[in-house]
XYZ file of C-alpha atoms in Angstrom:
175
model
C -31.065 -61.187 -20.458
C -32.570 -57.773 -19.811
C -35.964 -58.910 -21.185
C -36.002 -61.853 -18.784
C -35.133 -59.595 -15.791
C -37.892 -57.181 -16.915
C -40.367 -59.983 -17.068
C -39.273 -61.168 -13.612
C -39.729 -57.809 -12.075
C -43.188 -57.564 -13.756
C -44.253 -60.937 -12.423
C -42.918 -59.598 -8.973
C -44.607 -56.413 -8.939
C -48.004 -57.938 -9.978
C -47.579 -60.767 -7.335
C -46.907 -58.162 -4.806
C -49.985 -56.163 -5.750
C -52.077 -59.561 -5.591
C -50.694 -60.175 -2.095
C -51.264 -56.669 -0.848
C -54.899 -56.813 -2.255
C -55.568 -59.943 -0.224
C -53.867 -58.304 2.896
C -52.111 -61.515 4.082
C -48.671 -62.827 3.375
C -49.248 -66.569 2.981
C -47.507 -69.034 0.850
C -50.905 -69.825 -1.033
C -51.405 -66.131 -1.666
C -47.879 -65.563 -2.947
C -48.029 -68.729 -5.302
C -51.485 -67.681 -6.518
C -50.295 -64.054 -7.104
C -47.403 -65.399 -9.277
C -49.628 -67.636 -11.269
C -52.173 -64.831 -11.815
C -49.159 -62.703 -12.788
C -47.798 -64.944 -15.293
C -51.309 -65.614 -16.663
C -51.763 -61.900 -17.000
C -48.393 -61.411 -18.870
C -48.945 -64.320 -21.162
C -52.661 -63.628 -22.171
C -52.489 -59.750 -22.140
C -49.101 -58.755 -23.425
C -48.433 -55.063 -23.377
C -47.013 -53.517 -26.426
C -43.312 -52.616 -26.331
C -42.677 -49.032 -25.205
C -39.529 -47.451 -26.755
C -37.110 -46.216 -24.246
C -33.920 -44.229 -24.966
C -31.362 -42.698 -22.921
C -30.167 -43.621 -19.557
C -31.477 -43.235 -16.118
C -29.494 -40.732 -14.168
C -29.426 -41.657 -10.472
C -29.019 -38.294 -8.705
C -31.989 -36.419 -10.407
C -34.133 -39.534 -9.716
C -33.325 -39.947 -5.962
C -33.992 -35.961 -5.907
C -37.393 -36.484 -7.597
C -38.243 -39.430 -5.347
C -37.412 -37.122 -2.133
C -39.256 -34.032 -3.652
C -42.282 -36.262 -4.255
C -42.357 -37.530 -0.787
C -42.088 -34.140 0.488
C -44.898 -32.729 -1.704
C -46.861 -35.876 -0.673
C -46.528 -35.038 3.027
C -46.874 -31.170 2.553
C -49.922 -31.589 0.321
C -51.440 -34.151 2.678
C -51.377 -31.742 5.610
C -52.675 -28.917 3.351
C -55.644 -30.950 2.232
C -56.431 -32.046 5.962
C -56.349 -28.373 7.084
C -58.709 -27.518 3.963
C -61.031 -30.249 5.152
C -61.254 -29.339 8.988
C -60.771 -25.523 8.885
C -63.925 -23.422 9.602
C -65.577 -21.485 6.597
C -66.665 -22.297 3.247
C -65.016 -25.211 1.284
C -62.112 -24.269 -0.804
C -62.412 -23.027 -4.554
C -61.585 -25.796 -6.859
C -60.850 -25.488 -10.699
C -59.236 -27.258 -13.626
C -55.740 -25.958 -14.693
C -54.008 -26.344 -17.932
C -50.377 -27.317 -17.458
C -48.025 -27.173 -20.541
C -45.217 -29.495 -20.599
C -41.838 -29.780 -22.481
C -41.362 -33.516 -22.011
C -40.702 -35.393 -25.269
C -41.221 -39.037 -24.305
C -44.779 -40.544 -23.917
C -43.482 -42.675 -21.088
C -42.071 -39.654 -19.173
C -45.222 -37.845 -19.814
C -47.332 -40.482 -18.370
C -44.805 -40.732 -15.198
C -45.389 -36.783 -14.808
C -49.156 -37.398 -15.127
C -49.120 -40.059 -12.398
C -46.801 -38.105 -10.077
C -49.178 -35.072 -10.427
C -52.218 -37.296 -9.538
C -50.579 -38.795 -6.626
C -49.863 -35.607 -5.033
C -52.958 -34.905 -2.710
C -55.372 -32.225 -3.977
C -54.643 -32.677 -7.786
C -55.764 -35.241 -10.399
C -55.094 -35.211 -13.930
C -58.196 -35.307 -15.938
C -56.775 -35.401 -19.568
C -53.341 -35.641 -21.175
C -53.101 -33.838 -24.374
C -50.506 -36.176 -25.865
C -49.925 -34.149 -29.130
C -49.518 -30.670 -27.415
C -48.094 -32.011 -24.230
C -50.668 -30.508 -22.046
C -51.997 -31.868 -18.562
C -55.364 -30.845 -17.562
C -55.594 -30.998 -13.833
C -58.314 -30.678 -11.234
C -56.851 -28.781 -8.407
C -58.274 -28.203 -4.980
C -57.773 -24.626 -3.578
C -57.347 -22.443 -6.381
C -58.735 -19.611 -4.427
C -55.681 -17.487 -4.610
C -53.022 -16.517 -7.129
C -50.509 -17.828 -4.562
C -52.161 -21.436 -4.388
C -52.269 -21.732 -8.235
C -48.819 -20.449 -8.584
C -47.651 -23.174 -5.954
C -49.296 -25.731 -7.884
C -47.671 -24.794 -11.205
C -44.218 -24.392 -9.422
C -44.567 -28.016 -8.255
C -45.510 -29.349 -11.686
C -42.542 -27.361 -13.144
C -40.216 -28.923 -10.660
C -41.340 -32.473 -11.115
C -40.894 -31.830 -14.789
C -37.465 -30.387 -14.702
C -36.324 -33.577 -12.416
C -38.009 -35.922 -14.708
C -36.122 -34.549 -17.655
C -32.879 -34.596 -15.962
C -33.337 -38.171 -14.760
C -34.717 -39.740 -18.120
C -34.697 -37.334 -20.988
C -31.409 -35.330 -21.465
C -31.399 -33.588 -24.736
C -27.825 -34.967 -25.468
C -29.147 -38.468 -24.991
C -32.604 -38.468 -26.298
C -33.908 -39.193 -29.681
C -37.116 -39.896 -31.007
C -38.323 -43.703 -31.362
C -36.764 -45.428 -34.296
C -33.784 -42.897 -34.925
C -30.543 -44.349 -34.610
C -31.798 -47.825 -33.577
């Protein structure tokens, strides 16, 4: 039953993206989106991703709220950096070590970090659990520290939401 629900969710998500890309909510667009989604899922199946543990709602909601705040705050900061007088901000690549265990949660951390304006994950070192991030405005120690604090807070909430030590075990253990 869970597998059917996940496939229905995947079809819904892909069909929604299809409709949004076309920009019009019409019956033919919706039907075509569903057909394209089913064809994609049948012809290009993704390998199963091992998922353990449970989702904890309070840290997840906190993470969503924090991400929304960072999104707004960073957008304003980036806008100011673009229109302020003076030279362009100093940019750089920062190395961010993480303690996340799951590959899935590591990818979530990278996606959230990339979606925050002013930063972009360039590389994920899966073995050493390190993100290499291009960051706009590394001109001061305070700006760099603020970026590291944002990523650390996102990491803590991701671990609390998806990867608690008492529930997590490597793939294939205890299954």
